[in-house]
Tab-separated table of C-alpha atoms and ligand atoms in Angstrom:
chain	number	residue	atom	x	y	z
V	249	MET	CA	131.747	91.601	102.357
V	250	LEU	CA	129.596	93.349	104.922
V	251	ILE	CA	126.898	91.459	106.784
V	252	VAL	CA	124.053	93.699	107.922
V	253	PRO	CA	121.782	91.536	110.077
V	254	GLU	CA	118.036	91.891	110.316
V	255	ALA	CA	118.155	93.341	113.834
V	256	MET	CA	120.186	96.321	112.590
V	257	ILE	CA	117.889	97.384	109.734
V	258	ALA	CA	115.378	99.382	111.791
V	259	SER	CA	118.107	101.743	112.967
V	260	LEU	CA	119.533	102.186	109.443
V	261	VAL	CA	116.612	102.592	107.014
V	262	THR	CA	113.541	104.787	107.553
V	263	PRO	CA	110.234	104.659	105.644
V	264	GLU	CA	111.296	107.959	104.026
V	265	ASP	CA	114.552	106.352	102.824
V	266	ALA	CA	112.555	103.474	101.348
V	267	PHE	CA	110.175	105.892	99.601
V	268	ASP	CA	113.080	107.751	97.968
V	269	ALA	CA	115.035	104.603	97.050
V	270	VAL	CA	112.010	102.841	95.527
V	271	LYS	CA	111.033	105.989	93.627
V	272	ALA	CA	114.527	106.173	92.157
V	273	SER	CA	114.378	102.514	91.124
V	274	PHE	CA	110.991	103.012	89.377
V	275	ALA	CA	112.511	105.913	87.428
V	276	ALA	CA	115.677	103.945	86.566
V	277	MET	CA	113.509	101.118	85.216
V	278	ALA	CA	111.447	103.534	83.112
V	279	ARG	CA	114.589	105.159	81.677
V	280	GLY	CA	115.959	101.720	80.759
V	281	ASP	CA	118.909	102.047	83.143
V	282	ALA	CA	117.735	99.132	85.274
V	283	TYR	CA	115.946	95.871	84.702
V	284	ASN	CA	114.682	92.912	86.685
V	285	PHE	CA	115.647	89.344	85.885
V	286	PRO	CA	112.905	86.705	85.612
V	287	VAL	CA	111.523	85.697	88.990
V	288	VAL	CA	112.050	82.186	90.302
V	289	ARG	CA	109.264	81.107	92.633
V	290	GLU	CA	108.732	77.547	93.827
V	291	ALA	CA	106.042	75.959	95.968
V	292	LEU	CA	107.679	73.924	98.752
V	293	GLY	CA	104.442	72.330	99.943
V	294	GLU	CA	102.199	73.118	102.938
V	295	GLY	CA	101.709	76.639	101.578
V	296	ARG	CA	105.418	77.485	101.703
V	297	GLN	CA	106.809	79.536	98.811
V	298	TYR	CA	110.484	80.179	98.109
V	299	GLY	CA	112.235	82.062	95.342
V	300	PHE	CA	114.599	84.681	94.000
V	301	LYS	CA	114.070	88.232	92.789
V	302	SER	CA	117.059	89.870	91.165
V	303	GLY	CA	118.163	92.620	88.813
V	304	LEU	CA	120.754	95.082	87.615
V	305	ASP	CA	120.682	98.865	87.983
V	306	ARG	CA	123.472	100.238	85.799
V	307	ALA	CA	122.951	103.841	86.926
V	308	GLY	CA	122.883	102.965	90.624
V	309	ALA	CA	125.634	100.340	90.230
V	310	GLN	CA	123.529	97.693	91.930
V	311	LEU	CA	123.503	93.994	91.118
V	312	GLY	CA	121.975	91.408	93.378
V	313	VAL	CA	119.288	89.025	94.464
V	314	LYS	CA	116.736	88.660	97.216
V	315	ALA	CA	116.310	85.055	98.304
V	316	GLY	CA	113.329	84.265	100.425
V	317	GLY	CA	109.700	83.433	100.605
V	318	TYR	CA	106.523	82.962	102.533
V	319	PHE	CA	106.237	80.408	105.321
V	320	PRO	CA	102.670	80.460	106.694
V	321	GLY	CA	103.510	78.266	109.707
V	322	ASN	CA	105.919	80.853	111.096
V	323	ALA	CA	103.363	83.010	112.919
V	324	ALA	CA	102.602	80.095	115.281
V	325	LYS	CA	106.349	79.948	116.076
V	326	GLY	CA	106.494	83.671	116.881
V	327	LEU	CA	108.201	84.472	113.578
V	328	ILE	CA	106.909	86.577	110.690
V	329	ASN	CA	105.701	84.586	107.708
V	330	HIS	CA	108.024	86.341	105.238
V	331	GLN	CA	111.707	85.476	105.555
V	332	SER	CA	114.296	86.853	103.163
V	333	SER	CA	117.904	87.998	102.729
V	334	VAL	CA	119.352	90.323	100.099
V	335	PHE	CA	122.770	89.702	98.524
V	336	LEU	CA	124.521	92.576	96.740
V	337	PHE	CA	127.373	92.109	94.255
V	338	ASP	CA	129.821	94.438	92.532
V	339	PRO	CA	128.354	94.790	89.001
V	340	GLU	CA	131.853	95.136	87.498
V	341	THR	CA	133.498	92.103	89.094
V	342	GLY	CA	130.672	89.964	90.494
V	343	ARG	CA	132.373	89.928	93.895
V	344	PRO	CA	130.006	89.825	96.875
V	345	VAL	CA	129.517	93.216	98.535
V	346	ALA	CA	126.965	92.576	101.245
V	347	MET	CA	124.433	90.237	102.779
V	348	VAL	CA	121.513	92.134	104.279
V	349	GLY	CA	118.535	90.990	106.364
V	350	GLY	CA	115.514	91.391	104.088
V	351	ASN	CA	112.416	91.094	106.282
V	352	LEU	CA	111.886	94.685	107.410
V	353	LEU	CA	113.291	95.933	104.101
V	354	THR	CA	110.619	93.952	102.222
V	355	ALA	CA	107.854	95.509	104.308
V	356	LEU	CA	109.321	99.004	103.899
V	357	ARG	CA	109.859	98.747	100.156
V	358	THR	CA	106.427	97.194	99.539
V	359	ALA	CA	104.686	99.901	101.553
V	360	ALA	CA	106.788	102.549	99.807
V	361	ALA	CA	105.817	101.262	96.339
V	362	SER	CA	102.136	101.309	97.321
V	363	ALA	CA	102.446	104.833	98.752
V	364	ILE	CA	104.234	106.109	95.629
V	365	ALA	CA	101.320	104.763	93.571
V	366	ILE	CA	98.802	106.417	95.911
V	367	ASP	CA	100.771	109.663	95.790
V	368	ARG	CA	100.773	109.701	91.969
V	369	LEU	CA	97.381	108.134	91.169
V	370	ALA	CA	94.845	108.804	93.958
V	371	ARG	CA	92.663	111.884	93.861
V	372	PRO	CA	94.373	114.673	95.839
V	373	GLU	CA	91.360	115.149	98.131
V	374	ALA	CA	91.158	111.444	99.139
V	375	GLU	CA	89.857	111.215	102.715
V	376	VAL	CA	88.926	107.603	103.427
V	377	LEU	CA	91.506	104.819	103.337
V	378	GLY	CA	90.259	101.248	102.997
V	379	ILE	CA	92.457	98.271	103.810
V	380	VAL	CA	91.666	94.689	102.849
V	381	GLY	CA	93.964	92.510	104.938
V	382	ALA	CA	95.377	92.753	108.445
V	383	GLY	CA	98.520	90.622	108.467
V	384	HIS	CA	102.142	91.624	109.004
V	385	GLN	CA	102.347	93.939	105.981
V	386	ALA	CA	99.085	95.786	106.599
V	387	GLY	CA	100.388	98.125	109.319
V	388	PHE	CA	103.336	99.162	107.139
V	389	GLN	CA	100.904	99.858	104.298
V	390	LEU	CA	98.717	102.011	106.549
V	391	ARG	CA	101.657	104.053	107.846
V	392	ALA	CA	103.066	104.628	104.360
V	393	ALA	CA	99.690	105.585	102.844
V	394	ALA	CA	99.111	108.071	105.667
V	395	ARG	CA	102.313	109.878	104.671
V	396	VAL	CA	101.027	110.779	101.179
V	397	ARG	CA	97.370	111.805	101.793
V	398	ARG	CA	95.524	113.532	104.641
V	399	PHE	CA	93.148	110.680	105.405
V	400	ARG	CA	90.384	111.432	107.899
V	401	ARG	CA	89.515	107.811	108.695
V	402	VAL	CA	90.408	104.196	107.975
V	403	ILE	CA	88.015	101.336	107.223
V	404	ALA	CA	89.228	97.745	107.053
V	405	TRP	CA	88.079	94.242	106.272
V	406	ASN	CA	89.873	90.988	106.938
V	407	LEU	CA	88.788	87.384	106.432
V	408	HIS	CA	90.056	86.712	109.942
V	409	PRO	CA	88.459	89.551	111.957
V	410	GLU	CA	90.459	88.743	115.080
V	411	MET	CA	93.520	90.229	113.326
V	412	LEU	CA	91.913	93.665	112.824
V	413	PRO	CA	92.523	95.195	116.291
V	414	LYS	CA	96.297	95.150	115.666
V	415	LEU	CA	95.761	97.243	112.524
V	416	GLY	CA	93.354	99.455	114.470
V	417	ALA	CA	96.157	100.133	116.963
V	418	VAL	CA	98.365	101.457	114.125
V	419	ALA	CA	95.532	103.761	113.015
V	420	ALA	CA	95.123	104.970	116.609
V	421	GLU	CA	98.843	105.710	116.783
V	422	LEU	CA	98.416	107.859	113.658
V	423	GLY	CA	95.388	109.601	115.189
V	424	LEU	CA	92.991	108.128	112.614
V	425	PRO	CA	89.517	106.768	113.479
V	426	PHE	CA	89.341	103.070	112.540
V	427	GLU	CA	86.319	100.924	111.756
V	428	ALA	CA	86.012	97.252	110.787
V	429	VAL	CA	83.477	97.048	107.958
V	430	PRO	CA	81.917	94.477	105.614
V	431	LEU	CA	83.391	94.499	102.094
V	432	GLU	CA	80.300	96.269	100.722
V	433	ARG	CA	81.305	99.364	102.727
V	434	MET	CA	84.619	99.644	100.867
V	435	ARG	CA	82.544	101.867	98.529
V	436	GLU	CA	83.161	104.606	101.124
V	437	ALA	CA	86.912	104.488	100.485
V	438	ASP	CA	88.793	106.854	98.153
V	439	VAL	CA	91.892	104.659	98.319
V	440	ILE	CA	91.933	100.897	98.935
V	441	VAL	CA	95.024	98.834	99.696
V	442	THR	CA	94.657	95.067	99.349
V	443	ILE	CA	97.322	93.094	101.196
V	444	THR	CA	96.229	89.501	101.749
V	445	SER	CA	97.567	86.086	100.780
V	446	SER	CA	94.187	85.118	99.353
V	447	PRO	CA	93.856	82.493	96.593
V	448	ALA	CA	90.521	83.937	95.378
V	449	ALA	CA	89.027	87.376	94.852
V	450	SER	CA	87.546	89.089	97.908
V	451	LEU	CA	87.090	92.629	96.575
V	452	MET	CA	84.477	92.822	93.816
V	453	ALA	CA	83.673	95.581	91.342
V	454	ALA	CA	80.459	96.280	93.291
V	455	HIS	CA	82.554	97.073	96.408
V	456	VAL	CA	84.474	99.930	94.765
V	457	ALA	CA	83.196	103.445	93.966
V	458	PRO	CA	84.157	105.398	90.831
V	459	GLY	CA	87.285	107.503	91.266
V	460	THR	CA	88.895	105.103	93.744
V	461	HIS	CA	92.581	104.275	93.638
V	462	LEU	CA	93.491	100.678	94.475
V	463	SER	CA	96.949	99.506	95.429
V	464	CYS	CA	96.772	95.719	95.072
V	465	MET	CA	99.836	94.474	96.919
V	466	GLY	CA	99.118	90.940	98.090
V	467	THR	CA	99.248	88.999	94.818
V	468	ASP	CA	102.880	88.234	94.086
V	469	THR	CA	102.612	84.605	92.959
V	470	ARG	CA	100.722	82.611	90.362
V	471	GLY	CA	97.428	81.476	91.869
V	472	LYS	CA	96.969	84.293	94.383
V	473	GLN	CA	94.083	86.690	93.798
V	474	GLU	CA	92.508	89.573	95.722
V	475	VAL	CA	90.318	91.434	93.242
V	476	GLU	CA	87.560	90.453	90.788
V	477	PRO	CA	89.040	90.348	87.246
V	478	ALA	CA	86.170	92.523	85.943
V	479	LEU	CA	87.274	95.259	88.391
V	480	VAL	CA	90.866	95.030	87.146
V	481	ALA	CA	89.631	95.181	83.549
V	482	SER	CA	87.504	98.261	84.257
V	483	ALA	CA	90.418	100.149	85.827
V	484	SER	CA	93.419	101.995	84.424
V	485	VAL	CA	96.125	99.528	85.439
V	486	PHE	CA	99.639	100.513	86.504
V	487	THR	CA	102.367	98.235	87.785
V	488	ASP	CA	105.999	97.998	88.813
V	489	GLU	CA	106.904	95.525	86.034
V	490	VAL	CA	104.482	94.465	83.289
V	491	ALA	CA	106.091	91.023	82.823
V	492	GLN	CA	105.454	90.261	86.508
V	493	SER	CA	101.986	91.849	86.557
V	494	VAL	CA	100.674	89.495	83.854
V	495	SER	CA	102.366	86.366	85.232
V	496	ILE	CA	102.412	86.624	89.052
V	497	GLY	CA	100.533	89.863	89.799
V	498	GLU	CA	96.854	90.671	90.204
V	499	ALA	CA	96.492	91.234	86.437
V	500	GLN	CA	97.334	87.547	85.727
V	501	HIS	CA	93.625	86.690	86.089
V	502	ALA	CA	92.125	89.480	83.960
V	503	VAL	CA	94.769	88.929	81.275
V	504	GLY	CA	94.296	85.139	81.426
V	505	ALA	CA	90.532	85.550	81.030
V	506	GLY	CA	91.027	87.808	77.995
V	507	LEU	CA	89.480	90.805	79.799
V	508	LEU	CA	92.660	92.914	79.771
V	509	ASP	CA	95.450	93.255	77.237
V	510	ALA	CA	98.986	93.334	78.639
V	511	SER	CA	99.732	96.306	76.367
V	512	ALA	CA	97.219	98.406	78.360
V	513	ILE	CA	99.224	98.038	81.604
V	514	VAL	CA	101.423	101.072	82.336
V	515	PRO	CA	104.692	100.912	84.297
V	516	LEU	CA	104.397	103.330	87.226
V	517	GLY	CA	107.906	104.555	86.376
V	518	ASP	CA	106.444	106.048	83.178
V	519	VAL	CA	104.258	108.274	85.349
V	520	LEU	CA	107.203	109.228	87.566
V	521	ILE	CA	109.360	110.336	84.631
V	522	GLY	CA	106.468	112.198	82.940
V	523	ARG	CA	105.998	109.790	80.021
V	524	HIS	CA	102.433	108.951	81.100
V	525	PRO	CA	99.992	111.422	82.717
V	526	GLY	CA	98.674	108.944	85.328
V	527	ARG	CA	95.062	109.463	86.413
V	528	GLY	CA	92.973	110.912	83.577
V	529	ASN	CA	89.915	112.163	85.492
V	530	ALA	CA	88.183	112.093	88.885
V	531	GLU	CA	85.805	109.233	87.952
V	532	GLU	CA	88.442	106.811	86.719
V	533	ILE	CA	89.402	103.819	88.888
V	534	THR	CA	93.175	103.515	88.989
V	535	LEU	CA	94.760	100.232	90.078
V	536	TYR	CA	98.400	99.701	90.940
V	537	ASP	CA	99.372	96.037	90.629
V	538	GLY	CA	102.333	95.842	93.024
V	539	THR	CA	104.094	92.570	92.360
V	540	GLY	CA	107.349	93.489	94.138
V	541	VAL	CA	110.502	93.610	92.037
V	542	GLY	CA	114.090	92.721	92.809
V	543	LEU	CA	115.334	96.230	92.012
V	544	GLN	CA	113.266	97.599	94.903
V	545	ASP	CA	114.969	95.116	97.225
V	546	LEU	CA	118.421	96.046	95.971
V	547	ALA	CA	117.660	99.771	96.308
V	548	VAL	CA	116.690	99.593	99.983
V	549	ALA	CA	119.454	97.082	100.806
V	550	ALA	CA	121.979	99.489	99.275
V	551	VAL	CA	120.731	102.226	101.634
V	552	ALA	CA	121.209	99.878	104.602
V	553	VAL	CA	124.750	99.034	103.503
V	554	ALA	CA	125.723	102.674	102.887
V	555	ARG	CA	124.393	103.717	106.314
V	556	ALA	CA	126.096	100.799	108.044
V	557	ARG	CA	129.432	101.690	106.417
V	558	GLU	CA	129.052	105.376	107.361
V	559	ARG	CA	128.472	104.407	110.993
V	560	GLY	CA	131.002	101.584	111.190
V	561	LEU	CA	128.220	99.040	111.780
V	562	GLY	CA	127.724	95.544	110.403
V	563	ILE	CA	130.131	92.631	110.348
V	564	ASP	CA	132.873	92.883	107.745
V	565	VAL	CA	133.948	89.343	106.887
V	566	GLY	CA	136.603	90.639	104.515
V	567	VAL	CA	135.773	88.576	101.410
I	722	NAD	P1	100.384	87.477	106.720
I	722	NAD	O1	100.509	86.004	106.648
I	722	NAD	O2	100.932	88.200	107.886
I	722	NAD	O3	98.833	87.877	106.571
I	722	NAD	C1	98.033	87.260	105.588
I	722	NAD	C2	96.778	88.080	105.377
I	722	NAD	O4	95.968	87.445	104.363
I	722	NAD	C3	95.900	88.195	106.593
I	722	NAD	O5	95.225	89.429	106.550
I	722	NAD	C4	94.923	87.036	106.408
I	722	NAD	O6	93.719	87.216	107.136
I	722	NAD	C5	94.686	87.159	104.926
I	722	NAD	N1	94.183	85.920	104.314
I	722	NAD	C6	94.709	84.678	104.442
I	722	NAD	N2	93.978	83.798	103.717
I	722	NAD	C7	93.001	84.516	103.100
I	722	NAD	C8	91.948	84.185	102.229
I	722	NAD	N3	91.727	82.916	101.840
I	722	NAD	N4	91.127	85.179	101.789
I	722	NAD	C9	91.318	86.468	102.191
I	722	NAD	N5	92.310	86.832	103.037
I	722	NAD	C10	93.134	85.874	103.481
I	722	NAD	O7	100.996	88.021	105.354
I	722	NAD	P2	101.659	89.426	105.053
I	722	NAD	O8	103.101	89.377	105.371
I	722	NAD	O9	100.815	90.513	105.623
I	722	NAD	O10	101.563	89.432	103.442
I	722	NAD	C11	100.302	89.571	102.814
I	722	NAD	C12	100.454	89.263	101.339
I	722	NAD	O11	101.322	90.233	100.737
I	722	NAD	C13	101.098	87.900	101.025
I	722	NAD	O12	100.411	87.328	99.936
I	722	NAD	C14	102.496	88.257	100.619
I	722	NAD	O13	103.082	87.296	99.775
I	722	NAD	C15	102.261	89.567	99.919
I	722	NAD	N6	103.439	90.433	99.777
I	722	NAD	C16	103.590	91.072	98.604
I	722	NAD	C17	104.682	91.896	98.417
I	722	NAD	C18	104.822	92.642	97.131
I	722	NAD	O14	105.871	93.204	96.868
I	722	NAD	N7	103.806	92.728	96.330
I	722	NAD	C19	105.640	92.048	99.426
I	722	NAD	C20	105.422	91.406	100.636
I	722	NAD	C21	104.306	90.605	100.811
């Protein structure tokens, strides 16, 4: 068994690798070659969440689990709030193959999933990127989105405005003008990424212009919410995994309120393999409900392990 520690990941897996690996896992899911197992997610108290995301990709020969969660007290200790590790197993024998640090991989795969949705669903001429949220994930989201559209500027809102300058620095690095705005000004955005840990909707239907694409990435647990259910119901909704979208994703609220039928939610993989056309017209609001699936974690962890083996890196404990 190879151990690939967190500190090694940045030198092994690029955002481009994550984009390709996550795209392949979306397609494998849509073809029925891969599936996610039910998510286990437990509240540990004091806002801490812990759980397991797992799955099997027969085509990619990947079996495994990501164990981890969200620990809001970490930032004060100089740690990131998300902590996770990915364990890969041989799908034929069940023997352990690798243990891989999952923190950077989670950020890369989440940003990649959002960018794949933007790439496939946003209007091609999108110029203004809006971001709701400015925590650890937000910078990764901004970088990944900037790879798939030629944005001319970035506008952002965060409940805690003191966090926005860090996101502004990422925009500056990308050469993009950055402005902190009230939520009402999100109507200027062609693409909006929401990436907060909010328990109640911040972004309302009145804040979003026709034709916008939304990647809603923050809601990955029952009880979290970023977007007004009426906005979700008015949009064409896409997701990574419908079962997760209706139970732990942003759509849980619109579906629970009877405003949206689960059968109307389209797996993004269907768009990638040409089974669904994606955006229908320039006025439509498209919304990607990114809940984060185990197969995405396995896909990027497998890249890390392959690269580490190629380069003779990692710690082989010989199990
Ligand atoms: P973080 O703790 O670094 O930042 C939290 C963000 O949420 C900050 O912008 C903060 O200002 C904002 N926030 C906190 N309370 C809020 C409230 N009541 N209303 C509005 N905004 C509020 O977290 P992070 O690592 O950036 O993660 C952000 C969210 O994304 C979390 O909910 C996390 O679980 C989720 N996430 C989802 C996936 C996925 O695959 N979908 C993957 C990773 C993280």
